[in-house]
Amino acid sequence: MSPAISVILPVHNRADVLGRPIRTVLDQKLEDFELIIVDDGSTDESVVFARSFDDPRIQIIELGQNRGGNAARNTGVRAAKAPLIAFLDSDDTYLPEKLGGVVAELERSPTLELLVDSFVKIQPSGARVVRKNPVIGNREQFRRALFTRVLWRATPSITAKKEAIVRAGMFDETL
């Protein structure tokens, strides 16, 4: 049986900070997930550190060479078993209710294919800035909001149906 959601975590030489994002996924209130860590050709101990987490929900994929974050994300999407995909960067973390909240929202709205949720940005000074996104149900309003900075977006705030990501052509690996 497939998990409710797959979390894609691309990594490149982040052994020093990798524990934080992994731990915040493992500490989710929703436990029905898989975490796919895609090592993008790290030359440090990132893979060794990732393997130190003994949890059957973790899958580690090694690309062998550095191909970039978008190539790593695409590799994770292709490997994902869940119908929903969430993204997490190696220097970011999730709040404990993140996965449960996005899964519930996408189940409540079956025609919704993409969710850009709110997030908290912590400044270098330690100040917390809440980036609260409005609820937008109309496709054209969403498109306009996305490209006019009405929606605050960061990769970890994006959750989408796997089929929609594939249909959209995945991440541009030339960026």
CSV table of C-alpha atoms in Angstrom, one decimal:
chain,number,residue,atom,x,y,z
A,1,MET,CA,0.0,0.0,0.0
A,2,SER,CA,1.3,3.4,-0.9
A,3,PRO,CA,1.8,6.2,1.7
A,4,ALA,CA,-0.5,9.2,1.7
A,5,ILE,CA,2.4,11.6,0.8
A,6,SER,CA,6.0,11.5,-0.3
A,7,VAL,CA,8.5,14.1,0.9
A,8,ILE,CA,11.4,14.8,-1.5
A,9,LEU,CA,14.5,16.1,0.2
A,10,PRO,CA,17.4,16.9,-2.2
A,11,VAL,CA,20.9,17.0,-0.5
A,12,HIS,CA,24.3,18.2,-1.6
A,13,ASN,CA,27.1,18.4,1.0
A,14,ARG,CA,24.7,19.1,4.0
A,15,ALA,CA,25.8,16.6,6.6
A,16,ASP,CA,26.2,19.5,9.1
A,17,VAL,CA,22.5,20.5,9.0
A,18,LEU,CA,20.8,17.4,7.5
A,19,GLY,CA,19.5,16.2,10.9
A,20,ARG,CA,17.1,19.1,11.4
A,21,PRO,CA,15.0,18.6,8.2
A,22,ILE,CA,15.0,14.8,8.6
A,23,ARG,CA,13.9,15.0,12.2
A,24,THR,CA,11.0,17.4,11.4
A,25,VAL,CA,9.7,14.9,8.9
A,26,LEU,CA,10.0,12.0,11.2
A,27,ASP,CA,8.3,14.0,14.0
A,28,GLN,CA,5.2,14.7,11.9
A,29,LYS,CA,1.8,14.1,13.5
A,30,LEU,CA,0.8,12.3,10.3
A,31,GLU,CA,2.9,9.2,10.1
A,32,ASP,CA,1.7,7.8,6.7
A,33,PHE,CA,4.5,9.2,4.6
A,34,GLU,CA,7.7,8.3,2.9
A,35,LEU,CA,10.8,10.5,3.0
A,36,ILE,CA,12.9,10.3,-0.2
A,37,ILE,CA,16.4,11.8,0.4
A,38,VAL,CA,18.1,12.3,-3.0
A,39,ASP,CA,21.9,12.8,-2.6
A,40,ASP,CA,23.1,15.0,-5.4
A,41,GLY,CA,26.7,13.9,-5.5
A,42,SER,CA,27.8,14.9,-2.0
A,43,THR,CA,31.5,14.7,-1.2
A,44,ASP,CA,30.9,15.0,2.5
A,45,GLU,CA,29.2,12.5,4.9
A,46,SER,CA,25.6,13.4,3.9
A,47,VAL,CA,24.7,9.9,2.8
A,48,VAL,CA,26.3,8.3,5.9
A,49,PHE,CA,24.5,10.6,8.1
A,50,ALA,CA,21.1,10.1,6.3
A,51,ARG,CA,21.6,6.3,6.6
A,52,SER,CA,22.0,6.7,10.4
A,53,PHE,CA,18.3,7.2,10.7
A,54,ASP,CA,16.8,3.8,11.2
A,55,ASP,CA,13.3,4.3,9.8
A,56,PRO,CA,11.6,2.2,7.1
A,57,ARG,CA,9.9,5.3,5.7
A,58,ILE,CA,13.2,6.7,4.6
A,59,GLN,CA,14.5,5.9,1.1
A,60,ILE,CA,17.9,7.2,0.0
A,61,ILE,CA,18.8,7.6,-3.6
A,62,GLU,CA,22.4,8.5,-4.6
A,63,LEU,CA,22.9,10.3,-7.9
A,64,GLY,CA,26.6,9.8,-7.9
A,65,GLN,CA,27.4,13.2,-9.3
A,66,ASN,CA,26.2,16.7,-8.7
A,67,ARG,CA,23.4,17.4,-11.2
A,68,GLY,CA,21.6,20.2,-9.3
A,69,GLY,CA,18.6,20.5,-7.0
A,70,ASN,CA,16.0,20.2,-9.7
A,71,ALA,CA,17.5,17.0,-11.1
A,72,ALA,CA,17.4,15.6,-7.6
A,73,ARG,CA,13.8,16.7,-7.1
A,74,ASN,CA,12.8,15.1,-10.4
A,75,THR,CA,14.5,11.9,-9.4
A,76,GLY,CA,12.6,11.9,-6.1
A,77,VAL,CA,9.3,12.6,-7.9
A,78,ARG,CA,9.9,9.6,-10.2
A,79,ALA,CA,10.7,7.3,-7.2
A,80,ALA,CA,7.7,8.5,-5.1
A,81,LYS,CA,5.0,5.9,-4.3
A,82,ALA,CA,2.4,8.4,-3.0
A,83,PRO,CA,-0.1,10.3,-5.0
A,84,LEU,CA,0.9,13.5,-3.2
A,85,ILE,CA,4.4,15.1,-3.2
A,86,ALA,CA,5.8,17.6,-0.8
A,87,PHE,CA,9.2,19.2,-1.0
A,88,LEU,CA,11.7,20.1,1.7
A,89,ASP,CA,15.1,21.7,1.2
A,90,SER,CA,18.0,20.6,3.3
A,91,ASP,CA,18.2,23.8,5.2
A,92,ASP,CA,14.5,24.0,6.0
A,93,THR,CA,12.2,22.4,8.5
A,94,TYR,CA,8.5,21.5,8.8
A,95,LEU,CA,6.1,22.3,11.6
A,96,PRO,CA,4.7,19.1,13.2
A,97,GLU,CA,1.3,19.5,11.5
A,98,LYS,CA,2.6,20.3,8.0
A,99,LEU,CA,2.0,16.9,6.3
A,100,GLY,CA,-1.4,16.2,8.0
A,101,GLY,CA,-2.6,19.7,7.1
A,102,VAL,CA,-1.8,19.5,3.4
A,103,VAL,CA,-3.1,15.9,3.0
A,104,ALA,CA,-6.4,16.9,4.7
A,105,GLU,CA,-6.7,20.0,2.5
A,106,LEU,CA,-6.1,18.1,-0.7
A,107,GLU,CA,-8.6,15.3,0.4
A,108,ARG,CA,-11.2,18.0,1.1
A,109,SER,CA,-10.7,19.6,-2.3
A,110,PRO,CA,-10.2,16.7,-4.8
A,111,THR,CA,-10.0,18.9,-7.8
A,112,LEU,CA,-7.1,20.9,-6.3
A,113,GLU,CA,-3.8,19.8,-7.8
A,114,LEU,CA,-1.4,22.2,-6.2
A,115,LEU,CA,-1.2,23.7,-2.8
A,116,VAL,CA,1.1,26.6,-1.8
A,117,ASP,CA,0.8,26.8,1.9
A,118,SER,CA,1.9,29.5,4.4
A,119,PHE,CA,5.2,29.3,6.2
A,120,VAL,CA,7.4,30.9,8.8
A,121,LYS,CA,10.7,32.4,7.6
A,122,ILE,CA,13.4,32.8,10.3
A,123,GLN,CA,15.7,35.7,9.6
A,124,PRO,CA,19.5,35.5,10.3
A,125,SER,CA,18.8,37.7,13.4
A,126,GLY,CA,16.4,35.0,14.7
A,127,ALA,CA,13.3,37.2,13.9
A,128,ARG,CA,10.3,35.1,12.7
A,129,VAL,CA,8.3,36.4,9.7
A,130,VAL,CA,5.0,34.6,9.0
A,131,ARG,CA,4.3,34.4,5.3
A,132,LYS,CA,0.5,33.8,5.3
A,133,ASN,CA,-1.0,32.9,1.9
A,134,PRO,CA,-4.6,33.7,1.0
A,135,VAL,CA,-6.9,30.9,-0.1
A,136,ILE,CA,-7.4,31.2,-3.8
A,137,GLY,CA,-9.7,28.7,-5.6
A,138,ASN,CA,-9.9,30.3,-9.0
A,139,ARG,CA,-7.2,29.1,-11.5
A,140,GLU,CA,-6.7,32.5,-13.1
A,141,GLN,CA,-6.6,34.3,-9.8
A,142,PHE,CA,-4.1,31.8,-8.6
A,143,ARG,CA,-1.9,32.2,-11.6
A,144,ARG,CA,-2.0,36.0,-11.2
A,145,ALA,CA,-1.2,35.8,-7.5
A,146,LEU,CA,1.6,33.4,-8.1
A,147,PHE,CA,3.4,35.8,-10.5
A,148,THR,CA,2.6,39.1,-8.7
A,149,ARG,CA,4.0,38.1,-5.3
A,150,VAL,CA,0.6,37.9,-3.7
A,151,LEU,CA,1.5,34.3,-2.9
A,152,TRP,CA,4.6,33.8,-0.9
A,153,ARG,CA,6.3,30.7,-2.1
A,154,ALA,CA,9.3,28.6,-1.1
A,155,THR,CA,9.9,25.1,-2.2
A,156,PRO,CA,8.9,23.6,1.2
A,157,SER,CA,5.5,25.4,0.9
A,158,ILE,CA,4.6,23.4,-2.3
A,159,THR,CA,2.6,20.2,-2.3
A,160,ALA,CA,1.1,18.8,-5.5
A,161,LYS,CA,-0.4,15.7,-6.9
A,162,LYS,CA,2.3,13.6,-8.5
A,163,GLU,CA,0.3,13.3,-11.7
A,164,ALA,CA,0.1,17.1,-12.0
A,165,ILE,CA,3.9,17.5,-11.5
A,166,VAL,CA,4.5,14.9,-14.3
A,167,ARG,CA,1.9,16.5,-16.6
A,168,ALA,CA,3.5,20.0,-16.0
A,169,GLY,CA,6.9,18.6,-17.2
A,170,MET,CA,8.6,18.3,-13.8
A,171,PHE,CA,11.3,20.7,-12.6
A,172,ASP,CA,13.5,22.5,-15.2
A,173,GLU,CA,16.9,20.8,-14.8
A,174,THR,CA,18.7,23.5,-16.7
A,175,LEU,CA,18.1,26.0,-13.9
